[in-house]
Amino acid sequence: MNPRIRQVVLDTTDARALAEFYRQLFGLSYRPGDEPPPSGEPDPQGRDWLVLQNDDGVPLAFQQVDELPRSTWPEPGVPQQLHLDTSVTDVAALTEARDHALALGATLRYDRSDDPEEPLYALADPDGHTFCIFVA
């Protein structure tokens, strides 16, 4: 009997903001009960734990922490420790996905988009977690 991966959990100092970044980036939806409250209302879930559902993959969860050292990868210092690999169908979609991520607040960390075998971008989300978008 082997355990099954249930979800990927990202630590964050702002669970709601990071969940919103990934919700918009990947077109995910909140688990029932984790949706943002009406404007101006308290957000107790957003200060603790949120889950985004993924119809064709593993859910993403966000766990509130008090402090989080930002990864400095690819520079030395603080390693990335974990990263998400995502894929698109072609180079045009790669560029579009990169632009979408940047517009949502991501930072470009590494550009290998001209690689003939596996073009990719490595980016960091607003909390510094690394994720890659590549053509597969």
Short mmCIF file of C-alpha atoms in Angstrom, two decimals:
data_model
loop_
_atom_site.label_atom_id
_atom_site.label_comp_id
_atom_site.label_asym_id
_atom_site.label_seq_id
_atom_site.Cartn_x
_atom_site.Cartn_y
_atom_site.Cartn_z
CA MET A 1 0.00 0.00 0.00
CA ASN A 2 1.47 3.34 -1.07
CA PRO A 3 0.21 6.72 0.06
CA ARG A 4 -1.44 8.91 -2.56
CA ILE A 5 -0.57 12.58 -3.04
CA ARG A 6 -3.65 14.40 -1.80
CA GLN A 7 -2.63 18.02 -2.39
CA VAL A 8 0.34 20.34 -2.60
CA VAL A 9 0.54 22.83 0.27
CA LEU A 10 2.33 26.16 0.03
CA ASP A 11 3.25 28.12 3.15
CA THR A 12 2.46 31.82 2.85
CA THR A 13 2.24 34.96 4.94
CA ASP A 14 -1.03 35.87 3.13
CA ALA A 15 -3.10 32.77 2.33
CA ARG A 16 -5.92 34.66 0.59
CA ALA A 17 -3.63 36.71 -1.65
CA LEU A 18 -1.54 33.70 -2.73
CA ALA A 19 -4.64 31.57 -3.29
CA GLU A 20 -6.07 34.33 -5.49
CA PHE A 21 -2.82 34.48 -7.48
CA TYR A 22 -2.97 30.74 -8.26
CA ARG A 23 -6.76 30.75 -8.74
CA GLN A 24 -6.40 33.33 -11.49
CA LEU A 25 -3.19 31.85 -12.94
CA PHE A 26 -4.55 28.31 -13.35
CA GLY A 27 -8.32 28.96 -13.51
CA LEU A 28 -8.99 26.97 -10.33
CA SER A 29 -11.93 27.22 -7.96
CA TYR A 30 -12.18 27.33 -4.19
CA ARG A 31 -13.22 24.31 -2.18
CA PRO A 32 -16.76 24.97 -0.87
CA GLY A 33 -16.49 27.18 2.21
CA ASP A 34 -13.11 28.65 1.23
CA GLU A 35 -14.46 31.32 -1.12
CA PRO A 36 -13.63 34.95 -0.24
CA PRO A 37 -16.22 36.62 2.00
CA PRO A 38 -18.18 39.65 0.82
CA SER A 39 -16.15 42.86 0.73
CA GLY A 40 -15.52 44.28 4.18
CA GLU A 41 -16.45 41.04 6.01
CA PRO A 42 -13.94 39.11 8.17
CA ASP A 43 -11.99 36.35 6.41
CA PRO A 44 -11.09 33.73 9.07
CA GLN A 45 -10.39 31.03 6.44
CA GLY A 46 -8.05 33.41 4.62
CA ARG A 47 -5.96 33.77 7.77
CA ASP A 48 -5.47 30.03 8.22
CA TRP A 49 -5.92 27.45 5.45
CA LEU A 50 -7.43 27.56 1.94
CA VAL A 51 -7.80 24.93 -0.79
CA LEU A 52 -8.16 25.41 -4.53
CA GLN A 53 -9.71 22.55 -6.47
CA ASN A 54 -8.22 21.34 -9.72
CA ASP A 55 -10.60 19.42 -11.99
CA ASP A 56 -7.80 17.51 -13.71
CA GLY A 57 -5.04 17.42 -11.12
CA VAL A 58 -3.90 17.75 -7.54
CA PRO A 59 -5.47 20.52 -5.43
CA LEU A 60 -3.36 23.40 -4.11
CA ALA A 61 -3.62 24.36 -0.46
CA PHE A 62 -2.31 27.48 1.28
CA GLN A 63 -1.21 27.48 4.91
CA GLN A 64 -0.78 30.74 6.78
CA VAL A 65 2.59 31.18 8.53
CA ASP A 66 4.05 34.15 10.42
CA GLU A 67 7.35 34.28 8.52
CA LEU A 68 8.61 32.89 5.25
CA PRO A 69 12.14 33.44 3.94
CA ARG A 70 11.92 34.09 0.20
CA SER A 71 13.81 31.71 -2.05
CA THR A 72 16.78 33.30 -3.78
CA TRP A 73 17.06 30.55 -6.42
CA PRO A 74 18.84 30.44 -8.88
CA GLU A 75 21.20 32.50 -6.71
CA PRO A 76 22.66 30.82 -3.61
CA GLY A 77 21.29 31.55 -0.16
CA VAL A 78 17.77 30.22 0.27
CA PRO A 79 16.95 27.18 -1.93
CA GLN A 80 13.60 26.81 -3.63
CA GLN A 81 12.83 23.69 -1.53
CA LEU A 82 9.79 22.87 -3.70
CA HIS A 83 8.50 24.05 -7.04
CA LEU A 84 5.53 23.42 -9.30
CA ASP A 85 5.99 22.17 -12.87
CA THR A 86 3.28 23.18 -15.30
CA SER A 87 3.07 22.73 -19.05
CA VAL A 88 1.53 24.25 -22.16
CA THR A 89 1.20 22.90 -25.69
CA ASP A 90 3.46 25.22 -27.69
CA VAL A 91 5.78 28.25 -27.62
CA ALA A 92 2.97 30.73 -28.30
CA ALA A 93 1.06 29.40 -25.30
CA LEU A 94 4.29 29.53 -23.27
CA THR A 95 4.67 33.24 -23.95
CA GLU A 96 1.01 33.86 -23.18
CA ALA A 97 1.23 31.93 -19.89
CA ARG A 98 4.38 33.85 -18.88
CA ASP A 99 2.73 37.19 -19.62
CA HIS A 100 -0.38 36.18 -17.67
CA ALA A 101 1.71 35.14 -14.66
CA LEU A 102 3.72 38.38 -14.76
CA ALA A 103 0.52 40.44 -14.95
CA LEU A 104 -0.72 38.66 -11.81
CA GLY A 105 2.44 39.56 -9.89
CA ALA A 106 4.90 36.74 -10.67
CA THR A 107 8.61 37.46 -11.15
CA LEU A 108 10.69 35.94 -13.94
CA ARG A 109 13.61 34.00 -12.44
CA TYR A 110 14.97 32.06 -15.43
CA ASP A 111 14.36 32.22 -19.19
CA ARG A 112 15.09 29.14 -21.26
CA SER A 113 12.38 29.86 -23.82
CA ASP A 114 14.81 29.51 -26.72
CA ASP A 115 15.74 25.89 -25.86
CA PRO A 116 14.81 23.77 -28.92
CA GLU A 117 14.07 20.64 -26.86
CA GLU A 118 12.23 22.03 -23.83
CA PRO A 119 11.52 25.75 -23.82
CA LEU A 120 10.62 26.99 -20.36
CA TYR A 121 10.30 29.87 -17.97
CA ALA A 122 10.95 29.60 -14.23
CA LEU A 123 8.99 32.20 -12.28
CA ALA A 124 8.30 33.02 -8.64
CA ASP A 125 4.85 33.69 -7.23
CA PRO A 126 4.29 36.79 -5.05
CA ASP A 127 5.61 34.90 -1.98
CA GLY A 128 8.72 33.70 -3.83
CA HIS A 129 7.71 30.06 -4.49
CA THR A 130 9.18 28.89 -7.79
CA PHE A 131 7.06 27.45 -10.57
CA CYS A 132 8.02 26.45 -14.10
CA ILE A 133 6.02 26.67 -17.28
CA PHE A 134 7.36 24.55 -20.13
CA VAL A 135 6.29 23.15 -23.48
CA ALA A 136 5.40 19.46 -23.30
#
